[in-house]
Amino acid sequence: MSAAASVTIGVAARRTGISAKMIRYYEEIGLVTSAQRNAGGYRLYGPEDLHALRFVRRARDLGFSVEEIRALLALWRDRGRASAQVKALALGHVADLRRRIAALEDMARTLGDLARHCGGDARPDCPILDDLAGPPAPDDVGRRPERKRRARFTTHG
Amino acid sequence: MSAAASVTIGVAARRTGISAKMIRYYEEIGLVTSAQRNAGGYRLYGPEDLHALRFVRRARDLGFSVEEIRALLALWRDRGRASAQVKALALGHVADLRRRIAALEDMARTLGDLARHCGGDARPDCPILDDLAGPPAPDDVGRRPERKRRARFTTHG
DNA sequence: CCTTGACCTTCCCACCATGGGAAGCCCCAC
DNA sequence: GTGGGGCTTCCCATGGTGGGAAGGTCAAGG
């Protein structure tokens, strides 16, 4: 075995692309196993640890949440897992991504449309603001006649 | 003036679709002007306030950050603004949305591809995990011969 | 008039994932 | 043995949002 070479957290950070801060955080929340320590209290990372950290890094790049990664790591370590479980998790995440994409696209489309109708010149007229402002005051701006409107808590006077 | 009808925060929340919590928060961070108070300390919202809150609500629906909304509100209130300013802000935000969409789509596509190649059955083989794990340990897992590798801070032993 | 119950107030805590920074210790090279 | 870079822990902040406790207010009904 020869207890393969270990590196400190800074080196591990550089090698995995995860900041030292985040490595400590992941340890704290139990996402990765606690690193061994040398006599001086420094964390030491062996190849296996780095491998796991890279796994985490890649999973985060794919947008998985920490909790999802926790599950993925468990499946990874479970040599007997059914690939169906992994696939289900992945597809669930894809569905989530698609939902978020759709939401963002709605926004982008709407806003793009509004912008397209906006002069974008020195004049103040702007359909974007008009849209944000909505219908011209559904309340009683534009003072409707006498219709005594009774609202609770009218102010001083 | 007849000091148009004012409502309490709960009513304002229902009418604008912003929770009372958030209305207080927006006031605290100065996004909206501080509400007036009645003798008992209750916040009171008039039509103008509700209008502004709805504006904020709509802007948030379109994905604008609080800071962007702050700018939009300023432009809204500035009767002499140039629509170009509004348009620039909006287009900047659209660009941001597009960037985020692209990032999410990368993830979704990659993950979808991986999932497509995954059996999704009872067997453990899984390209998804394989991808996450990356190339089989760029370090010395799979023990290369003698190549004495010197790493600082080798562990106890 | 007093109670009841809905509503409001402030204050603190939590989330998620990340970064910043301070105070102090460790390690190695010179 | 000293300097300097790396490490440790601890606290704080971000952005928006929600939860909840402790206590005050308000209107209505008996």
mmCIF file of C-alpha atoms (C1' of nucleotides) in Angstrom:
data_model
loop_
_atom_site.group_PDB
_atom_site.id
_atom_site.type_symbol
_atom_site.label_atom_id
_atom_site.label_comp_id
_atom_site.label_asym_id
_atom_site.label_seq_id
_atom_site.Cartn_x
_atom_site.Cartn_y
_atom_site.Cartn_z
ATOM 1 C CA MET A 1 0.000 0.000 0.000
ATOM 2 C CA SER A 2 2.681 2.455 0.926
ATOM 3 C CA ALA A 3 0.139 4.956 2.266
ATOM 4 C CA ALA A 4 -0.018 7.015 -0.874
ATOM 5 C CA ALA A 5 1.142 10.612 -0.849
ATOM 6 C CA SER A 6 -1.033 13.149 0.943
ATOM 7 C CA VAL A 7 -1.349 16.830 0.293
ATOM 8 C CA THR A 8 -2.529 19.790 2.304
ATOM 9 C CA ILE A 9 -5.814 21.533 1.710
ATOM 10 C CA GLY A 10 -4.365 24.247 -0.485
ATOM 11 C CA VAL A 11 -2.891 21.730 -2.884
ATOM 12 C CA ALA A 12 -6.090 19.715 -2.789
ATOM 13 C CA ALA A 13 -7.979 22.873 -3.645
ATOM 14 C CA ARG A 14 -5.785 23.560 -6.643
ATOM 15 C CA ARG A 15 -6.008 19.983 -7.810
ATOM 16 C CA THR A 16 -9.752 19.632 -7.509
ATOM 17 C CA GLY A 17 -10.906 23.105 -8.361
ATOM 18 C CA ILE A 18 -12.757 23.437 -5.078
ATOM 19 C CA SER A 19 -11.710 26.251 -2.778
ATOM 20 C CA ALA A 20 -10.147 25.341 0.533
ATOM 21 C CA LYS A 21 -13.063 27.075 2.175
ATOM 22 C CA MET A 22 -15.534 24.843 0.453
ATOM 23 C CA ILE A 23 -13.550 21.708 1.166
ATOM 24 C CA ARG A 24 -13.734 22.504 4.860
ATOM 25 C CA TYR A 25 -17.405 23.255 4.501
ATOM 26 C CA TYR A 26 -18.101 19.968 2.757
ATOM 27 C CA GLU A 27 -16.318 18.197 5.554
ATOM 28 C CA GLU A 28 -18.268 20.101 8.171
ATOM 29 C CA ILE A 29 -21.620 19.148 6.692
ATOM 30 C CA GLY A 30 -20.474 15.581 6.234
ATOM 31 C CA LEU A 31 -20.570 15.576 2.475
ATOM 32 C CA VAL A 32 -17.053 14.204 2.374
ATOM 33 C CA THR A 33 -15.345 12.193 5.074
ATOM 34 C CA SER A 34 -13.235 14.083 7.568
ATOM 35 C CA ALA A 35 -9.680 14.448 6.358
ATOM 36 C CA GLN A 36 -6.875 12.988 8.392
ATOM 37 C CA ARG A 37 -4.660 15.404 10.223
ATOM 38 C CA ASN A 38 -0.937 15.618 10.657
ATOM 39 C CA ALA A 39 0.680 16.327 13.989
ATOM 40 C CA GLY A 40 0.142 20.034 13.592
ATOM 41 C CA GLY A 41 -3.554 19.735 12.855
ATOM 42 C CA TYR A 42 -3.269 20.228 9.101
ATOM 43 C CA ARG A 43 -5.748 18.326 6.970
ATOM 44 C CA LEU A 44 -4.215 15.769 4.659
ATOM 45 C CA TYR A 45 -5.751 14.522 1.439
ATOM 46 C CA GLY A 46 -4.798 11.285 -0.278
ATOM 47 C CA PRO A 47 -5.663 10.248 -3.825
ATOM 48 C CA GLU A 48 -8.984 8.761 -2.794
ATOM 49 C CA ASP A 49 -9.970 11.981 -1.104
ATOM 50 C CA LEU A 50 -9.015 13.978 -4.146
ATOM 51 C CA HIS A 51 -10.998 11.626 -6.287
ATOM 52 C CA ALA A 52 -14.084 12.150 -4.164
ATOM 53 C CA LEU A 53 -13.583 15.896 -4.208
ATOM 54 C CA ARG A 54 -13.326 15.897 -7.969
ATOM 55 C CA PHE A 55 -16.531 13.885 -8.065
ATOM 56 C CA VAL A 56 -18.205 16.557 -5.989
ATOM 57 C CA ARG A 57 -16.795 19.262 -8.180
ATOM 58 C CA ARG A 58 -18.088 17.678 -11.329
ATOM 59 C CA ALA A 59 -21.498 17.109 -9.793
ATOM 60 C CA ARG A 60 -21.724 20.739 -8.774
ATOM 61 C CA ASP A 61 -20.752 21.742 -12.269
ATOM 62 C CA LEU A 62 -23.760 19.798 -13.411
ATOM 63 C CA GLY A 63 -25.917 21.753 -11.015
ATOM 64 C CA PHE A 64 -26.632 19.075 -8.452
ATOM 65 C CA SER A 65 -27.421 20.335 -4.983
ATOM 66 C CA VAL A 66 -25.320 19.274 -2.066
ATOM 67 C CA GLU A 67 -28.035 16.890 -0.951
ATOM 68 C CA GLU A 68 -28.231 15.311 -4.362
ATOM 69 C CA ILE A 69 -24.488 14.919 -4.378
ATOM 70 C CA ARG A 70 -24.696 13.238 -1.038
ATOM 71 C CA ALA A 71 -26.986 10.666 -2.599
ATOM 72 C CA LEU A 72 -24.789 10.337 -5.670
ATOM 73 C CA LEU A 73 -21.729 9.747 -3.544
ATOM 74 C CA ALA A 74 -23.534 7.049 -1.622
ATOM 75 C CA LEU A 75 -24.499 5.353 -4.866
ATOM 76 C CA TRP A 76 -20.978 5.728 -6.177
ATOM 77 C CA ARG A 77 -19.575 4.019 -3.137
ATOM 78 C CA ASP A 78 -22.212 1.317 -3.222
ATOM 79 C CA ARG A 79 -20.697 -1.127 -5.676
ATOM 80 C CA GLY A 80 -23.970 -3.001 -5.853
ATOM 81 C CA ARG A 81 -26.307 -0.110 -6.627
ATOM 82 C CA ALA A 82 -28.809 -0.416 -9.426
ATOM 83 C CA SER A 83 -28.042 2.029 -12.192
ATOM 84 C CA ALA A 84 -31.763 2.736 -12.223
ATOM 85 C CA GLN A 85 -31.350 4.656 -8.998
ATOM 86 C CA VAL A 86 -28.641 6.850 -10.433
ATOM 87 C CA LYS A 87 -30.606 7.411 -13.572
ATOM 88 C CA ALA A 88 -33.713 8.379 -11.649
ATOM 89 C CA LEU A 89 -31.756 10.902 -9.656
ATOM 90 C CA ALA A 90 -30.167 12.310 -12.762
ATOM 91 C CA LEU A 91 -33.420 12.542 -14.652
ATOM 92 C CA GLY A 92 -35.091 14.188 -11.711
ATOM 93 C CA HIS A 93 -32.395 16.786 -11.781
ATOM 94 C CA VAL A 94 -32.708 17.239 -15.505
ATOM 95 C CA ALA A 95 -36.425 17.827 -15.060
ATOM 96 C CA ASP A 96 -35.629 20.428 -12.447
ATOM 97 C CA LEU A 97 -33.170 22.106 -14.760
ATOM 98 C CA ARG A 98 -35.726 22.129 -17.553
ATOM 99 C CA ARG A 99 -38.266 23.730 -15.267
ATOM 100 C CA ARG A 100 -35.843 26.458 -14.303
ATOM 101 C CA ILE A 101 -34.870 26.965 -17.918
ATOM 102 C CA ALA A 102 -38.490 27.334 -18.906
ATOM 103 C CA ALA A 103 -39.074 29.900 -16.181
ATOM 104 C CA LEU A 104 -36.055 31.925 -17.224
ATOM 105 C CA GLU A 105 -37.061 31.706 -20.850
ATOM 106 C CA ASP A 106 -40.492 33.060 -20.043
ATOM 107 C CA MET A 107 -38.870 36.019 -18.416
ATOM 108 C CA ALA A 108 -36.382 36.564 -21.204
ATOM 109 C CA ARG A 109 -39.038 36.327 -23.857
ATOM 110 C CA THR A 110 -41.448 38.668 -22.141
ATOM 111 C CA LEU A 111 -38.785 41.185 -21.400
ATOM 112 C CA GLY A 112 -37.297 40.905 -24.860
ATOM 113 C CA ASP A 113 -40.714 41.611 -26.361
ATOM 114 C CA LEU A 114 -41.171 44.645 -24.182
ATOM 115 C CA ALA A 115 -37.725 45.925 -25.026
ATOM 116 C CA ARG A 116 -38.377 45.458 -28.692
ATOM 117 C CA HIS A 117 -41.308 47.837 -28.454
ATOM 118 C CA CYS A 118 -39.315 50.370 -26.518
ATOM 119 C CA GLY A 119 -37.950 53.294 -28.467
ATOM 120 C CA GLY A 120 -34.707 53.311 -26.577
ATOM 121 C CA ASP A 121 -34.228 56.960 -27.319
ATOM 122 C CA ALA A 122 -34.245 60.194 -25.381
ATOM 123 C CA ARG A 123 -38.003 60.268 -24.947
ATOM 124 C CA PRO A 124 -39.546 59.047 -21.715
ATOM 125 C CA ASP A 125 -42.296 56.815 -23.112
ATOM 126 C CA CYS A 126 -41.466 53.255 -22.308
ATOM 127 C CA PRO A 127 -43.578 50.125 -22.642
ATOM 128 C CA ILE A 128 -41.274 48.338 -20.246
ATOM 129 C CA LEU A 129 -42.111 50.650 -17.394
ATOM 130 C CA ASP A 130 -45.723 50.690 -18.493
ATOM 131 C CA ASP A 131 -45.866 46.945 -18.215
ATOM 132 C CA LEU A 132 -44.186 46.912 -14.840
ATOM 133 C CA ALA A 133 -46.546 49.575 -13.584
ATOM 134 C CA GLY A 134 -49.499 47.513 -14.723
ATOM 135 C CA PRO A 135 -53.035 48.782 -15.356
ATOM 136 C CA PRO A 136 -53.281 52.419 -14.215
ATOM 137 C CA ALA A 137 -54.168 51.891 -10.585
ATOM 138 C CA PRO A 138 -57.008 49.484 -9.919
ATOM 139 C CA ASP A 139 -57.654 51.459 -6.764
ATOM 140 C CA ASP A 140 -59.104 54.885 -6.664
ATOM 141 C CA VAL A 141 -56.386 56.868 -8.258
ATOM 142 C CA GLY A 142 -58.276 59.068 -10.674
ATOM 143 C CA ARG A 143 -60.793 59.716 -7.900
ATOM 144 C CA ARG A 144 -64.046 58.117 -8.706
ATOM 145 C CA PRO A 145 -67.062 60.279 -7.642
ATOM 146 C CA GLU A 146 -68.658 59.782 -4.249
ATOM 147 C CA ARG A 147 -68.754 56.011 -3.897
ATOM 148 C CA LYS A 148 -67.977 56.195 -0.185
ATOM 149 C CA ARG A 149 -65.215 53.681 0.116
ATOM 150 C CA ARG A 150 -64.789 52.469 3.579
ATOM 151 C CA ALA A 151 -61.369 51.109 4.321
ATOM 152 C CA ARG A 152 -60.395 50.110 7.769
ATOM 153 C CA PHE A 153 -57.609 52.066 9.365
ATOM 154 C CA THR A 154 -57.836 55.342 7.516
ATOM 155 C CA THR A 155 -55.006 57.573 8.575
ATOM 156 C CA HIS A 156 -54.927 60.445 11.000
ATOM 157 C CA GLY A 157 -57.623 62.738 9.810
ATOM 158 C CA MET B 1 -57.152 65.423 -1.068
ATOM 159 C CA SER B 2 -59.250 63.190 1.065
ATOM 160 C CA ALA B 3 -56.226 61.096 1.921
ATOM 161 C CA ALA B 4 -57.228 58.035 -0.032
ATOM 162 C CA ALA B 5 -58.038 54.835 1.777
ATOM 163 C CA SER B 6 -55.153 53.051 3.426
ATOM 164 C CA VAL B 7 -54.846 49.410 4.249
ATOM 165 C CA THR B 8 -52.754 47.424 6.655
ATOM 166 C CA ILE B 9 -49.838 45.298 5.609
ATOM 167 C CA GLY B 10 -51.808 42.071 5.449
ATOM 168 C CA VAL B 11 -54.281 43.532 3.017
ATOM 169 C CA ALA B 12 -51.459 45.092 1.032
ATOM 170 C CA ALA B 13 -49.802 41.703 0.884
ATOM 171 C CA ARG B 14 -52.941 40.070 -0.451
ATOM 172 C CA ARG B 15 -53.481 42.821 -2.973
ATOM 173 C CA THR B 16 -49.957 42.895 -4.308
ATOM 174 C CA GLY B 17 -48.947 39.296 -4.038
ATOM 175 C CA ILE B 18 -45.956 40.163 -1.893
ATOM 176 C CA SER B 19 -45.829 38.645 1.557
ATOM 177 C CA ALA B 20 -46.012 40.964 4.530
ATOM 178 C CA LYS B 21 -42.555 39.759 5.468
ATOM 179 C CA MET B 22 -41.141 40.862 2.182
ATOM 180 C CA ILE B 23 -42.938 44.179 2.238
ATOM 181 C CA ARG B 24 -41.277 44.954 5.557
ATOM 182 C CA TYR B 25 -37.973 43.779 4.138
ATOM 183 C CA TYR B 26 -38.290 46.001 1.080
ATOM 184 C CA GLU B 27 -38.979 48.911 3.345
ATOM 185 C CA GLU B 28 -36.015 48.059 5.528
ATOM 186 C CA ILE B 29 -33.588 48.005 2.624
ATOM 187 C CA GLY B 30 -35.093 51.179 1.241
ATOM 188 C CA LEU B 31 -36.489 49.652 -1.907
ATOM 189 C CA VAL B 32 -39.860 51.176 -1.183
ATOM 190 C CA THR B 33 -40.525 54.265 0.877
ATOM 191 C CA SER B 34 -41.331 53.759 4.545
ATOM 192 C CA ALA B 35 -45.015 53.264 5.051
ATOM 193 C CA GLN B 36 -46.919 55.681 7.206
ATOM 194 C CA ARG B 37 -48.057 54.441 10.570
ATOM 195 C CA ASN B 38 -51.284 54.793 12.443
ATOM 196 C CA ALA B 39 -51.431 55.641 16.123
ATOM 197 C CA GLY B 40 -50.801 52.048 17.094
ATOM 198 C CA GLY B 41 -47.718 51.667 14.955
ATOM 199 C CA TYR B 42 -49.402 49.740 12.157
ATOM 200 C CA ARG B 43 -48.067 50.358 8.675
ATOM 201 C CA LEU B 44 -50.595 51.884 6.302
ATOM 202 C CA TYR B 45 -50.547 51.570 2.539
ATOM 203 C CA GLY B 46 -52.320 53.892 0.170
ATOM 204 C CA PRO B 47 -53.008 53.332 -3.520
ATOM 205 C CA GLU B 48 -49.675 54.786 -4.556
ATOM 206 C CA ASP B 49 -47.855 52.434 -2.237
ATOM 207 C CA LEU B 50 -49.759 49.475 -3.561
ATOM 208 C CA HIS B 51 -48.964 50.547 -7.072
ATOM 209 C CA ALA B 52 -45.253 50.654 -6.285
ATOM 210 C CA LEU B 53 -45.438 47.283 -4.600
ATOM 211 C CA ARG B 54 -47.134 45.779 -7.615
ATOM 212 C CA PHE B 55 -44.412 47.261 -9.749
ATOM 213 C CA VAL B 56 -41.841 45.528 -7.596
ATOM 214 C CA ARG B 57 -43.779 42.310 -7.746
ATOM 215 C CA ARG B 58 -43.933 42.338 -11.505
ATOM 216 C CA ALA B 59 -40.260 43.170 -11.792
ATOM 217 C CA ARG B 60 -39.361 40.282 -9.528
ATOM 218 C CA ASP B 61 -41.523 38.027 -11.629
ATOM 219 C CA LEU B 62 -39.357 39.052 -14.533
ATOM 220 C CA GLY B 63 -36.286 38.065 -12.608
ATOM 221 C CA PHE B 64 -34.889 41.490 -11.826
ATOM 222 C CA SER B 65 -32.710 41.680 -8.760
ATOM 223 C CA VAL B 66 -33.586 44.037 -5.972
ATOM 224 C CA GLU B 67 -30.854 46.405 -7.072
ATOM 225 C CA GLU B 68 -32.115 46.427 -10.621
ATOM 226 C CA ILE B 69 -35.600 47.106 -9.346
ATOM 227 C CA ARG B 70 -34.252 49.987 -7.347
ATOM 228 C CA ALA B 71 -32.961 51.474 -10.587
ATOM 229 C CA LEU B 72 -36.197 50.718 -12.409
ATOM 230 C CA LEU B 73 -38.232 52.400 -9.718
ATOM 231 C CA ALA B 74 -36.039 55.465 -9.930
ATOM 232 C CA LEU B 75 -36.564 55.590 -13.674
ATOM 233 C CA TRP B 76 -40.253 55.030 -13.241
ATOM 234 C CA ARG B 77 -40.508 57.966 -10.882
ATOM 235 C CA ASP B 78 -38.356 60.142 -13.078
ATOM 236 C CA ARG B 79 -40.894 61.490 -15.519
ATOM 237 C CA GLY B 80 -38.120 62.811 -17.722
ATOM 238 C CA ARG B 81 -36.039 59.662 -18.077
ATOM 239 C CA ALA B 82 -34.852 58.573 -21.479
ATOM 240 C CA SER B 83 -36.432 55.300 -22.463
ATOM 241 C CA ALA B 84 -32.958 54.292 -23.636
ATOM 242 C CA GLN B 85 -31.934 53.913 -20.022
ATOM 243 C CA VAL B 86 -34.784 51.592 -19.262
ATOM 244 C CA LYS B 87 -34.168 49.611 -22.383
ATOM 245 C CA ALA B 88 -30.476 49.244 -21.590
ATOM 246 C CA LEU B 89 -31.295 47.968 -18.145
ATOM 247 C CA ALA B 90 -33.827 45.534 -19.526
ATOM 248 C CA LEU B 91 -31.551 44.267 -22.249
ATOM 249 C CA GLY B 92 -28.740 43.816 -19.780
ATOM 250 C CA HIS B 93 -31.022 41.689 -17.713
ATOM 251 C CA VAL B 94 -32.134 39.700 -20.726
ATOM 252 C CA ALA B 95 -28.497 39.027 -21.547
ATOM 253 C CA ASP B 96 -27.996 37.835 -18.007
ATOM 254 C CA LEU B 97 -31.010 35.568 -18.275
ATOM 255 C CA ARG B 98 -29.723 34.168 -21.550
ATOM 256 C CA ARG B 99 -26.377 33.430 -19.966
ATOM 257 C CA ARG B 100 -27.993 31.593 -17.114
ATOM 258 C CA ILE B 101 -30.229 29.716 -19.489
ATOM 259 C CA ALA B 102 -27.230 28.653 -21.546
ATOM 260 C CA ALA B 103 -25.430 27.418 -18.455
ATOM 261 C CA LEU B 104 -28.438 25.404 -17.324
ATOM 262 C CA GLU B 105 -28.922 24.029 -20.788
ATOM 263 C CA ASP B 106 -25.345 22.831 -20.884
ATOM 264 C CA MET B 107 -25.961 20.960 -17.692
ATOM 265 C CA ALA B 108 -29.261 19.541 -18.819
ATOM 266 C CA ARG B 109 -27.870 18.428 -22.142
ATOM 267 C CA THR B 110 -24.778 16.814 -20.676
ATOM 268 C CA LEU B 111 -26.717 15.070 -17.993
ATOM 269 C CA GLY B 112 -29.433 14.027 -20.401
ATOM 270 C CA ASP B 113 -26.818 12.479 -22.672
ATOM 271 C CA LEU B 114 -25.292 10.595 -19.810
ATOM 272 C CA ALA B 115 -28.660 9.369 -18.649
ATOM 273 C CA ARG B 116 -29.524 8.234 -22.135
ATOM 274 C CA HIS B 117 -26.552 5.915 -22.088
ATOM 275 C CA CYS B 118 -27.382 4.573 -18.690
ATOM 276 C CA GLY B 119 -29.133 1.225 -18.568
ATOM 277 C CA GLY B 120 -31.387 2.279 -15.758
ATOM 278 C CA ASP B 121 -31.787 -1.301 -14.689
ATOM 279 C CA ALA B 122 -30.740 -3.453 -11.758
ATOM 280 C CA ARG B 123 -27.126 -3.639 -12.808
ATOM 281 C CA PRO B 124 -24.566 -1.329 -11.233
ATOM 282 C CA ASP B 125 -22.786 -0.137 -14.368
ATOM 283 C CA CYS B 126 -23.531 3.507 -14.860
ATOM 284 C CA PRO B 127 -22.018 6.031 -17.231
ATOM 285 C CA ILE B 128 -23.357 8.830 -15.099
ATOM 286 C CA LEU B 129 -21.286 7.846 -12.105
ATOM 287 C CA ASP B 130 -18.394 7.060 -14.400
ATOM 288 C CA ASP B 131 -18.472 10.549 -15.765
ATOM 289 C CA LEU B 132 -18.729 12.116 -12.339
ATOM 290 C CA ALA B 133 -15.825 10.035 -11.122
ATOM 291 C CA GLY B 134 -13.769 11.188 -14.060
ATOM 292 C CA PRO B 135 -10.685 9.502 -15.480
ATOM 293 C CA PRO B 136 -9.653 6.641 -13.170
ATOM 294 C CA ALA B 137 -7.515 8.591 -10.739
ATOM 295 C CA PRO B 138 -4.884 10.812 -12.290
ATOM 296 C CA ASP B 139 -2.846 10.173 -9.172
ATOM 297 C CA ASP B 140 -1.274 6.896 -8.343
ATOM 298 C CA VAL B 141 -4.278 4.722 -7.859
ATOM 299 C CA GLY B 142 -3.458 1.664 -9.937
ATOM 300 C CA ARG B 143 0.012 1.853 -8.381
ATOM 301 C CA ARG B 144 2.512 2.713 -11.000
ATOM 302 C CA PRO B 145 5.807 0.847 -10.447
ATOM 303 C CA GLU B 146 8.540 2.501 -8.418
ATOM 304 C CA ARG B 147 8.475 6.098 -9.702
ATOM 305 C CA LYS B 148 9.275 7.497 -6.288
ATOM 306 C CA ARG B 149 6.723 10.260 -5.965
ATOM 307 C CA ARG B 150 7.674 12.876 -3.493
ATOM 308 C CA ALA B 151 4.808 14.772 -1.955
ATOM 309 C CA ARG B 152 5.225 17.133 0.928
ATOM 310 C CA PHE B 153 3.546 16.254 4.174
ATOM 311 C CA THR B 154 3.279 12.491 3.866
ATOM 312 C CA THR B 155 1.300 11.135 6.746
ATOM 313 C CA HIS B 156 2.494 9.599 9.940
ATOM 314 C CA GLY B 157 4.428 6.619 8.715
ATOM 315 C "C1'" DC C 1 -66.468 47.610 29.950
ATOM 316 C "C1'" DC C 2 -63.917 43.524 29.087
ATOM 317 C "C1'" DT C 3 -62.814 39.619 26.494
ATOM 318 C "C1'" DT C 4 -61.698 37.383 22.337
ATOM 319 C "C1'" DG C 5 -59.298 36.584 18.331
ATOM 320 C "C1'" DA C 6 -57.341 38.325 14.276
ATOM 321 C "C1'" DC C 7 -53.862 41.203 13.090
ATOM 322 C "C1'" DC C 8 -49.877 43.831 13.753
ATOM 323 C "C1'" DT C 9 -45.116 44.960 15.766
ATOM 324 C "C1'" DT C 10 -40.026 43.818 16.449
ATOM 325 C "C1'" DC C 11 -36.439 40.516 16.918
ATOM 326 C "C1'" DC C 12 -33.947 36.475 16.049
ATOM 327 C "C1'" DC C 13 -32.976 32.221 13.381
ATOM 328 C "C1'" DA C 14 -32.705 29.337 9.157
ATOM 329 C "C1'" DC C 15 -31.901 28.297 4.459
ATOM 330 C "C1'" DC C 16 -27.947 27.440 0.383
ATOM 331 C "C1'" DA C 17 -23.412 27.803 -1.068
ATOM 332 C "C1'" DT C 18 -20.004 30.793 -1.117
ATOM 333 C "C1'" DG C 19 -16.398 34.366 0.029
ATOM 334 C "C1'" DG C 20 -13.766 37.624 3.303
ATOM 335 C "C1'" DG C 21 -11.047 38.426 7.013
ATOM 336 C "C1'" DA C 22 -8.829 38.246 11.740
ATOM 337 C "C1'" DA C 23 -6.038 36.017 15.212
ATOM 338 C "C1'" DG C 24 -3.030 32.672 15.949
ATOM 339 C "C1'" DC C 25 -0.345 28.292 15.054
ATOM 340 C "C1'" DC C 26 2.697 25.239 11.848
ATOM 341 C "C1'" DC C 27 6.233 24.191 8.634
ATOM 342 C "C1'" DC C 28 10.081 24.744 5.968
ATOM 343 C "C1'" DA C 29 13.960 27.137 3.919
ATOM 344 C "C1'" DC C 30 17.439 30.103 4.594
ATOM 345 C "C1'" DG D 1 16.031 31.444 14.659
ATOM 346 C "C1'" DT D 2 13.625 34.158 11.734
ATOM 347 C "C1'" DG D 3 10.662 35.178 7.893
ATOM 348 C "C1'" DG D 4 6.876 34.185 5.212
ATOM 349 C "C1'" DG D 5 3.499 31.447 3.408
ATOM 350 C "C1'" DG D 6 0.205 28.107 4.563
ATOM 351 C "C1'" DC D 7 -2.871 26.273 7.789
ATOM 352 C "C1'" DT D 8 -6.298 26.432 11.785
ATOM 353 C "C1'" DT D 9 -10.775 28.141 13.825
ATOM 354 C "C1'" DC D 10 -14.220 31.643 14.325
ATOM 355 C "C1'" DC D 11 -17.279 35.130 12.952
ATOM 356 C "C1'" DC D 12 -19.652 37.848 9.357
ATOM 357 C "C1'" DA D 13 -21.877 38.782 4.825
ATOM 358 C "C1'" DT D 14 -24.280 37.831 0.743
ATOM 359 C "C1'" DG D 15 -29.777 37.471 -1.493
ATOM 360 C "C1'" DG D 16 -34.155 36.873 -0.888
ATOM 361 C "C1'" DT D 17 -37.258 34.253 1.537
ATOM 362 C "C1'" DG D 18 -39.691 31.890 5.368
ATOM 363 C "C1'" DG D 19 -40.635 30.552 10.445
ATOM 364 C "C1'" DG D 20 -41.690 31.662 14.894
ATOM 365 C "C1'" DA D 21 -41.783 33.912 19.610
ATOM 366 C "C1'" DA D 22 -43.219 37.647 22.617
ATOM 367 C "C1'" DG D 23 -45.976 41.288 23.014
ATOM 368 C "C1'" DG D 24 -49.031 45.337 21.444
ATOM 369 C "C1'" DT D 25 -53.597 46.928 18.724
ATOM 370 C "C1'" DC D 26 -57.864 46.788 16.885
ATOM 371 C "C1'" DA D 27 -62.730 45.874 16.218
ATOM 372 C "C1'" DA D 28 -66.575 43.332 17.493
ATOM 373 C "C1'" DG D 29 -69.629 41.067 20.534
ATOM 374 C "C1'" DG D 30 -71.329 39.907 24.944
#
